[in-house]
CSV table of C-alpha atoms in Angstrom, one decimal:
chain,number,residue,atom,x,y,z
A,1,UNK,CA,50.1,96.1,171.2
A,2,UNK,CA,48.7,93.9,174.1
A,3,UNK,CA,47.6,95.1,177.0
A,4,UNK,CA,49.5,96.4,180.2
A,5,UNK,CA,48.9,98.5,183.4
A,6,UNK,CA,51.3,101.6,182.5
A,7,UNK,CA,48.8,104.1,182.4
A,8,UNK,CA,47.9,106.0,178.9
A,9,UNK,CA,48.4,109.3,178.6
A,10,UNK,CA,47.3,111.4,175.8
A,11,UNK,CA,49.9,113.8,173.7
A,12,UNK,CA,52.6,113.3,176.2
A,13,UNK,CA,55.8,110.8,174.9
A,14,UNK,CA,57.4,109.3,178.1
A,15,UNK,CA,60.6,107.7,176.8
A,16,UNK,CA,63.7,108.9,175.7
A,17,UNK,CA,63.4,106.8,172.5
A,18,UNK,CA,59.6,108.1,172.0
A,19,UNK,CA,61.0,111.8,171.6
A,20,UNK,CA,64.1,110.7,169.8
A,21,UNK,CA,62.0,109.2,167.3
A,22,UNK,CA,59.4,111.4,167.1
A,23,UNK,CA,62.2,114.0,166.2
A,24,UNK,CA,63.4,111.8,163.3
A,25,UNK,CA,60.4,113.2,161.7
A,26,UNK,CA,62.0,116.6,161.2
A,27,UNK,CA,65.1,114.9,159.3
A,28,UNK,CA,65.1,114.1,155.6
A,29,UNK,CA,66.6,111.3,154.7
A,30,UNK,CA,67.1,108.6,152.2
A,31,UNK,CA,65.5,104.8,153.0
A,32,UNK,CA,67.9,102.9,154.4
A,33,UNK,CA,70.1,105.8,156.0
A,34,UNK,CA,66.7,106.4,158.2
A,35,UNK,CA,66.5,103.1,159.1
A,36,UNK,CA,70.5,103.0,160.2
A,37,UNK,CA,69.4,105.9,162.1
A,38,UNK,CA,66.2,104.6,164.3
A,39,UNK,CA,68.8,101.5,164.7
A,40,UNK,CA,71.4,103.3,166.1
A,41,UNK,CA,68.7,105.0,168.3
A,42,UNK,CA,67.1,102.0,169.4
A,43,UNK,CA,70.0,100.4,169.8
A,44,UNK,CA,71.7,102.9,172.1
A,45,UNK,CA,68.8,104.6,174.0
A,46,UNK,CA,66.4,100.0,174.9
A,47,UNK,CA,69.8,98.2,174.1
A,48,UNK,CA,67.9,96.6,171.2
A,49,UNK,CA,68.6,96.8,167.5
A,50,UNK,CA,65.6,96.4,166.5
A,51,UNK,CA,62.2,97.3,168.1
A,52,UNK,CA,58.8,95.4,166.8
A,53,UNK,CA,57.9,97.4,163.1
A,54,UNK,CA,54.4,97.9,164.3
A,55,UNK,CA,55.8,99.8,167.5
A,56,UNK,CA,58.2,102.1,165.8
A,57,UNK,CA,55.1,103.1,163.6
A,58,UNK,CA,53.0,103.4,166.3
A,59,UNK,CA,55.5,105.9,168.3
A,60,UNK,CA,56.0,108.0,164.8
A,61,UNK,CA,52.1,108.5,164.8
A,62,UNK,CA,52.2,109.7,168.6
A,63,UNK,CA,53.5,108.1,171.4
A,64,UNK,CA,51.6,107.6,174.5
A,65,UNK,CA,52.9,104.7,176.4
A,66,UNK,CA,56.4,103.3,177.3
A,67,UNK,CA,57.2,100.2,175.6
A,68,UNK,CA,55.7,97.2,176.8
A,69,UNK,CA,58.7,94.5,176.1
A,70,UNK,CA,61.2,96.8,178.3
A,71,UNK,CA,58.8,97.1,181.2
A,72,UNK,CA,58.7,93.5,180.9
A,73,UNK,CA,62.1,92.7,180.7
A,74,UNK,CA,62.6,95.6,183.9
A,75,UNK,CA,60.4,93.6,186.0
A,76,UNK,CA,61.7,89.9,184.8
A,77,UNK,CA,65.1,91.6,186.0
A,78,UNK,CA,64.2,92.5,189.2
A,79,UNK,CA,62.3,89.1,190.0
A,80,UNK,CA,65.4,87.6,189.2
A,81,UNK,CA,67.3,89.7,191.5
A,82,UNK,CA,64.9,89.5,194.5
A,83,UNK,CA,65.1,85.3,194.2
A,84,UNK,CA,68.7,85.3,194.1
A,85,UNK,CA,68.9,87.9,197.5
A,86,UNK,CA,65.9,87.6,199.0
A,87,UNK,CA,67.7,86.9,202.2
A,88,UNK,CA,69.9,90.1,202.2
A,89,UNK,CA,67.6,93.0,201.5
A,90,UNK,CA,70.8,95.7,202.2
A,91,UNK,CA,72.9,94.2,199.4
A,92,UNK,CA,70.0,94.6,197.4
A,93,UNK,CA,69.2,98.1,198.1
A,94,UNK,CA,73.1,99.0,197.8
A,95,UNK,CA,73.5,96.9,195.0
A,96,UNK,CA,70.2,98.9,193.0
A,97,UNK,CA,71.4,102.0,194.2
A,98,UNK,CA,74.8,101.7,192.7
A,99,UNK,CA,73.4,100.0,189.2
A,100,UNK,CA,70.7,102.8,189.2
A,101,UNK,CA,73.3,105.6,189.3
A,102,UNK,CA,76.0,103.9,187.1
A,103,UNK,CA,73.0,103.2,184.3
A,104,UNK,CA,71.1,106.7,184.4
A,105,UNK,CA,75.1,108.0,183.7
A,106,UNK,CA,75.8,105.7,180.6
A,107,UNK,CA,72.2,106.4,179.7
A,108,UNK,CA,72.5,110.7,179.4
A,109,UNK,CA,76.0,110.1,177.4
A,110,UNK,CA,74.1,107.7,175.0
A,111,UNK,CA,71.7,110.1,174.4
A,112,UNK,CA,73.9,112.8,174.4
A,113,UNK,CA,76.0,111.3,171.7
A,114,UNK,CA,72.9,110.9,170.0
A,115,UNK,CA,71.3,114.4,170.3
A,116,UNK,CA,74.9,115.5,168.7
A,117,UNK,CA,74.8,112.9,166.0
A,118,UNK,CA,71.2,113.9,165.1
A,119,UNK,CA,72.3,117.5,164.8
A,120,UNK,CA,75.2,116.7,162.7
A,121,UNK,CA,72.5,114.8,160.5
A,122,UNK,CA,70.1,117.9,160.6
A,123,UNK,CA,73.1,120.1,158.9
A,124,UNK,CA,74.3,117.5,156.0
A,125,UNK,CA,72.6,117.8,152.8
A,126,UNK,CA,72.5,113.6,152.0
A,127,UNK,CA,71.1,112.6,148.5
A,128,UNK,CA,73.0,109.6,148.4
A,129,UNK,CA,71.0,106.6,150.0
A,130,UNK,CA,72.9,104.2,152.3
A,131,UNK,CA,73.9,101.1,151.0
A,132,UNK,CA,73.7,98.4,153.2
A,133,UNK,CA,72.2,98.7,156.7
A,134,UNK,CA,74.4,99.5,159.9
A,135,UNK,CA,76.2,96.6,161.4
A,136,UNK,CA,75.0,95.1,164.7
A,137,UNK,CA,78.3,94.3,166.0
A,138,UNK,CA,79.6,97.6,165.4
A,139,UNK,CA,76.9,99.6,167.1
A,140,UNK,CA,77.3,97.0,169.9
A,141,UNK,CA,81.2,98.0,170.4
A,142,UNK,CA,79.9,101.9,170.0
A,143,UNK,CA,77.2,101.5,172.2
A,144,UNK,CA,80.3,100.3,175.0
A,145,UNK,CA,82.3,103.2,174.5
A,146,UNK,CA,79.6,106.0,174.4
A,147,UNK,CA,78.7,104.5,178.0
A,148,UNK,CA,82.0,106.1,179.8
A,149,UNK,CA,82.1,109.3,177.3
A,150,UNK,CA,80.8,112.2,179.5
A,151,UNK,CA,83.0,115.0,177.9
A,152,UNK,CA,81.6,116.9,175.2
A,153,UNK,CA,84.4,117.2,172.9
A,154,UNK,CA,84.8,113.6,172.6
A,155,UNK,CA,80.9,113.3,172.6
A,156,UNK,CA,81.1,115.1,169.8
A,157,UNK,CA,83.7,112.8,168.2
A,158,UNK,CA,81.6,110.3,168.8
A,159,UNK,CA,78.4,111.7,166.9
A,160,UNK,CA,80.9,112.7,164.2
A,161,UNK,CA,81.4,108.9,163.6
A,162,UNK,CA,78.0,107.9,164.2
A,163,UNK,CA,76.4,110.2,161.8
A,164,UNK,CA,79.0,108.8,158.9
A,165,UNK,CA,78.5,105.6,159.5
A,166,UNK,CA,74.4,105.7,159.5
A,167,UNK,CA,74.7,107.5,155.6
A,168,UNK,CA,78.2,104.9,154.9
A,169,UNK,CA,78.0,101.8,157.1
A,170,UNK,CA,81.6,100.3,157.0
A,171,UNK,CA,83.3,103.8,156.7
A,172,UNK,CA,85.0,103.9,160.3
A,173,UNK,CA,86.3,100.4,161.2
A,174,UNK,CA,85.8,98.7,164.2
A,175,UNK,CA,89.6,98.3,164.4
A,176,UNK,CA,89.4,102.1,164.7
A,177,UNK,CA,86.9,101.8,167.3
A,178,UNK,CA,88.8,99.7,169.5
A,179,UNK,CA,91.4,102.7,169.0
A,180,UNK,CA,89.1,104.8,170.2
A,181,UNK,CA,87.7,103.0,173.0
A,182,UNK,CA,91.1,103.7,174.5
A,183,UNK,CA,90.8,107.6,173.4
A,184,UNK,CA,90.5,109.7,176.9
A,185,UNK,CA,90.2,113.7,176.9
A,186,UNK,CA,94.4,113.6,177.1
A,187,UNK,CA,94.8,111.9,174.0
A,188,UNK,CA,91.7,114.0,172.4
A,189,UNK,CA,93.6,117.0,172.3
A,190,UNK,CA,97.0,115.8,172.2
A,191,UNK,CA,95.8,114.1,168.5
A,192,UNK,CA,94.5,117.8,167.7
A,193,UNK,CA,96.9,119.3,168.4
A,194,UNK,CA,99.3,116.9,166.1
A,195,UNK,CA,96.8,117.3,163.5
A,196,UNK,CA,97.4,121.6,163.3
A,197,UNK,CA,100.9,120.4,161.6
A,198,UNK,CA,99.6,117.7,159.4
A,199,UNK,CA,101.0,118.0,155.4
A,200,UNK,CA,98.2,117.7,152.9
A,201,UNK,CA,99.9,116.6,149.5
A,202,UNK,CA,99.4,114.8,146.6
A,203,UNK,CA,101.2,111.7,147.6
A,204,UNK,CA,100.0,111.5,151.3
A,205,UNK,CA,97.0,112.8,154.1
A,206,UNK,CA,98.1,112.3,157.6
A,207,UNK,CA,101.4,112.7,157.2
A,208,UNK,CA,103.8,115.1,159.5
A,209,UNK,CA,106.9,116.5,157.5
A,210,UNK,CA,110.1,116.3,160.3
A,211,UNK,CA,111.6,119.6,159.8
A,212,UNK,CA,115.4,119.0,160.5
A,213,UNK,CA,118.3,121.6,161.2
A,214,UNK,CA,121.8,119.8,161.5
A,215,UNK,CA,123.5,121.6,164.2
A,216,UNK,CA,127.0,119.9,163.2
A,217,UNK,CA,128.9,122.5,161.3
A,218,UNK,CA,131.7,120.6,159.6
A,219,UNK,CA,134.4,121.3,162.1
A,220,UNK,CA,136.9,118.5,163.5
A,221,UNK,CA,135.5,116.6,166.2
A,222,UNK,CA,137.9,116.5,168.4
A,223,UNK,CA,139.4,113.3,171.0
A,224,UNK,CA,138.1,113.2,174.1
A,225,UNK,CA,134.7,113.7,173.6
A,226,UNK,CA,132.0,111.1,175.3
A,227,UNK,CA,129.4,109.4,172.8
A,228,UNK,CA,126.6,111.2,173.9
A,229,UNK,CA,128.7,114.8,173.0
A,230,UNK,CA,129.5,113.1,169.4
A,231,UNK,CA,126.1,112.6,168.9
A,232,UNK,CA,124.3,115.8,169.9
A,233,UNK,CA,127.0,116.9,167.3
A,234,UNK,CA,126.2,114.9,164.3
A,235,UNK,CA,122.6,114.4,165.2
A,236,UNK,CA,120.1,116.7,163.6
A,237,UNK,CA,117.5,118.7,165.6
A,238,UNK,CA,113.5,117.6,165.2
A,239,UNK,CA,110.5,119.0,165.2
A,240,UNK,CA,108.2,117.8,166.3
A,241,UNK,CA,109.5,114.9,168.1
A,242,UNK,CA,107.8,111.6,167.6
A,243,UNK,CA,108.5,111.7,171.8
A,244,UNK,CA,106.2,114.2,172.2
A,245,UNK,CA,103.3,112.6,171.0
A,246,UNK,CA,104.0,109.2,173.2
A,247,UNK,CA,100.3,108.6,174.1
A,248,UNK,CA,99.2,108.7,171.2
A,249,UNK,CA,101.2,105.9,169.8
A,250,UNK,CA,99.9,104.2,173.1
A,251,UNK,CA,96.5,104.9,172.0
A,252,UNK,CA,97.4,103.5,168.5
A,253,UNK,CA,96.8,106.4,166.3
A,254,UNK,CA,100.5,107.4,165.9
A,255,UNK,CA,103.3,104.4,164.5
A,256,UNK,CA,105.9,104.4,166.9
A,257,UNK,CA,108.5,105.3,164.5
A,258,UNK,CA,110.0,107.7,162.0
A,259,UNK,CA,109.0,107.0,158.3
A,260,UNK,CA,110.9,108.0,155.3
A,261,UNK,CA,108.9,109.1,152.3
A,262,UNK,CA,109.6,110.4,149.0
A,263,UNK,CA,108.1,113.5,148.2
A,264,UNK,CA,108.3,115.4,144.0
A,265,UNK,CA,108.7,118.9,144.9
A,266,UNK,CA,105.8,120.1,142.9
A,267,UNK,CA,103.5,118.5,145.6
A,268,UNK,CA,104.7,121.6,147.5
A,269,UNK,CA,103.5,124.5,145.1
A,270,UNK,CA,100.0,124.4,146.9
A,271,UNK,CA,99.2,122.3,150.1
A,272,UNK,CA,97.8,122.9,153.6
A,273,UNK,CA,99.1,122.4,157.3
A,274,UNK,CA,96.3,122.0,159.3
A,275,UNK,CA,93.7,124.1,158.0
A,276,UNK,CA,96.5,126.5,156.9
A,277,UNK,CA,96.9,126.9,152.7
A,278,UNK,CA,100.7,127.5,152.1
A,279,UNK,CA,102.8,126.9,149.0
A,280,UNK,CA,106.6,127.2,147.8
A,281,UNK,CA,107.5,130.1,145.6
A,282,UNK,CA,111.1,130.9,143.8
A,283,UNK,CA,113.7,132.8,146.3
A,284,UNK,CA,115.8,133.7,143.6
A,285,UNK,CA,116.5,133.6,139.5
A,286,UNK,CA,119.3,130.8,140.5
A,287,UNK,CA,116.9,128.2,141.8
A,288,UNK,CA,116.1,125.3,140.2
A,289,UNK,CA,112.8,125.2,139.2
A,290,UNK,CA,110.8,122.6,141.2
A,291,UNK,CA,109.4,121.0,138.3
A,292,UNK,CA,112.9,120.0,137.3
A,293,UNK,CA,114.2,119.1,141.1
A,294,UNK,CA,114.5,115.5,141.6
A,295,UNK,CA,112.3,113.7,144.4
A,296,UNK,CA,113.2,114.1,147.8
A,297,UNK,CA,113.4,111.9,150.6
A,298,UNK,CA,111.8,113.6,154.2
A,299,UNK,CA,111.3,112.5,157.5
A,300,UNK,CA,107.7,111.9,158.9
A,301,UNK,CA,105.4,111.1,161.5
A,302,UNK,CA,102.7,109.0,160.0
A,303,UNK,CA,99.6,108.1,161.8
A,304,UNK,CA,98.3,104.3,161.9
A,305,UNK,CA,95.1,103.0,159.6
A,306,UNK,CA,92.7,104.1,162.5
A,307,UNK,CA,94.3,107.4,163.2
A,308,UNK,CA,93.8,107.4,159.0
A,309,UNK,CA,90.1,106.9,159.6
A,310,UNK,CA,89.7,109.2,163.3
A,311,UNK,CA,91.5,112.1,161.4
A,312,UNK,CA,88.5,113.7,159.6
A,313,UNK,CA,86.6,114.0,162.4
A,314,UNK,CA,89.1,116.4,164.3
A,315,UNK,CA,88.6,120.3,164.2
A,316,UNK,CA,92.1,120.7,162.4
A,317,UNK,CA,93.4,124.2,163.5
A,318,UNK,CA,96.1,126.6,162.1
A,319,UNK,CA,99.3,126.1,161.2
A,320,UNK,CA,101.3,126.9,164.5
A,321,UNK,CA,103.9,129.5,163.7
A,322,UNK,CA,106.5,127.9,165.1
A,323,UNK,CA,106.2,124.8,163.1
A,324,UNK,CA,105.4,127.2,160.2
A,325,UNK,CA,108.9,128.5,160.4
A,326,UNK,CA,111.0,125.5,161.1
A,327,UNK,CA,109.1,124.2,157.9
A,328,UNK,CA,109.8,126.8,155.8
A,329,UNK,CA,113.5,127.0,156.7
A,330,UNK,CA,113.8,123.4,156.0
A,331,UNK,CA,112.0,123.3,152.7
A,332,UNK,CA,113.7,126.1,151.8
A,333,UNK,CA,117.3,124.3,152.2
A,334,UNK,CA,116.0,121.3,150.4
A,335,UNK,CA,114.3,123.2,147.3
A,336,UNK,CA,115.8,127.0,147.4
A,337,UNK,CA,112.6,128.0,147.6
A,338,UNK,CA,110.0,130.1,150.5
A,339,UNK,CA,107.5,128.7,152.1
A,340,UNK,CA,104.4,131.4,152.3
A,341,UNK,CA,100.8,131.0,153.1
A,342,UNK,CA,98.1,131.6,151.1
């Protein structure tokens, strides 16, 4: 590297990306997954994809000096800056002041998206090389949204995603990151807790089962009555409501309407809510055996594609009990059969 004045310093790294790279050292990884890595570093501590090979070898031996192109671009900046106001030193100093605060911010959630993601990398056990290398557009758009992420649990989203997509580039889509550029701590745990009453079957992930209760009871409906009375009559009861859950269809992880899907009701002998195993057992010697039940036709919630791709990322919780019961009652009218966990 050529010469500059930053002083040298022996066994001391300097720079946020000098100690994040000098802590790759302690992760194994295959070829190209470690080079998605130091990208995604690089990229989100300088704002460069790629620094100079010779430099990133250099800073893996020891580090002992910042890095010469940013201290060159840092002072081009500022010369820049000082030409265009040299007139109006306040705006300057007000105008640094308020850039230096707003970039040390976006700085400590980049790195502290990273420090997760590195973690969550330190805990897999990858044998599996990449294969291909991390897209520059799509750290570019991650890059913009870890900027204005200060909460942890959403940090920790983040570094979920990063992490995956280092060891499988093109596994989150950048479709689902413009999804989740719009994500806000609301929304975070709004989507969680949706996904505690998620079905897992055989047909379909991400899917909510509406349990319904008709509250009509057959009698005459009698004159007189006003629309809205007729209706609350013939009109079954819901849970969950689609209503509920309105940001998140503003977000774009929920459609904004009620799907009908057909179900076989084997898919329900074994299957989880949430993190919750449950299954459907006989209630009597007069029920029809599910294997001989025809397929059924059920209400549900469905996320979109990107709530699709978001969804493993979540800490899926429990089965609350009062969807647990509402479920059970309604599977149990369908199929004559109980719904208990496992």
């Amino acid at each position: 590297m050529s010469n500059s004045n930053l002083p040298e310093k022996e066994n001391e790294i300097k720079t946020w990306l000098g100690q994040f790279i000098q802590d790759l050292t302690t992760i194994k990884l295959p070829e190209v997954a470690e080079r998605n890595l130091v990208r995604s570093v690089s990229k989100l501590i300088t704002g460069f994809l790629d620094i100079p090979a010779a430099y990133l070898h250099e800073i893996k031996r020891r580090i002992e000096r910042e890095t010469e192109a940013q201290d060159l671009i840092l002072r081009a900046n500022a010369k820049d800056v000082v030409e265009l106001n040299r007139k109006d030193q306040e705006f300057i100093a007000n105008t640094a002041s308020y850039y230096s605060i707003q970039q040390f911010k976006e700085a400590g959630n980049r790195r502290a998206v990273l420090e997760k993601a590195i973690n969550e990398l330190e805990d897999r056990a990858i044998s599996e090389d990449a294969k291909e290398e991390i897209d520059e557009d799509w750290l570019a758009k991650f890059a913009k949204i870890a900027n204005d992420v200060s909460k942890e649990d959403v940090q920790l989203i983040l570094a979920k995603i990063l992490a995956g997509e280092i060891v499988n580039p093109g596994s989150f889509s950048t479709m689902a990151l413009a999804v989740l550029e719009r994500f806000d701590r609301k929304a975070a745990k709004q989507f969680a807790e949706l996904s505690n009453h998620i079905c897992n079957v055989e047909t379909g992930t991400g899917l909510v089962i509406i349990a319904t209760k008709t509250t009509y009871s057959g009698g005459l409906i009698r004159r007189g009555l006003v629309a809205h009375e007729i209706q609350k009559m013939l009109n079954p009861k819901e849970y969950p409501r689609i209503d509920s859950y309105s940001l998140l269809v503003d977000v774009g992880v929920l459609r904004p309407f009620i799907s009908t899907r057909l179900f076989n009701p084997t898919e329900f002998i074994e299957f989880k809510v949430g993190s919750t195993k449950v299954g459907l057992i006989s209630n009597g010697q007069f029920a029809v055996p599910l294997e001989r039940q025809n397929d059924k036709p059920f209400k549900c919630i469905e996320l979109t594609t990107a709530g699709y791709e978001l969804l493993p990322f979540l800490e899926t919780g429990q089965c609350p009990e009062k969807y647990f019961k509402e479920l059970a009652e309604f599977l149990s009218s369908e199929t004559s059969h109980d719904l208990i966990k496992h």
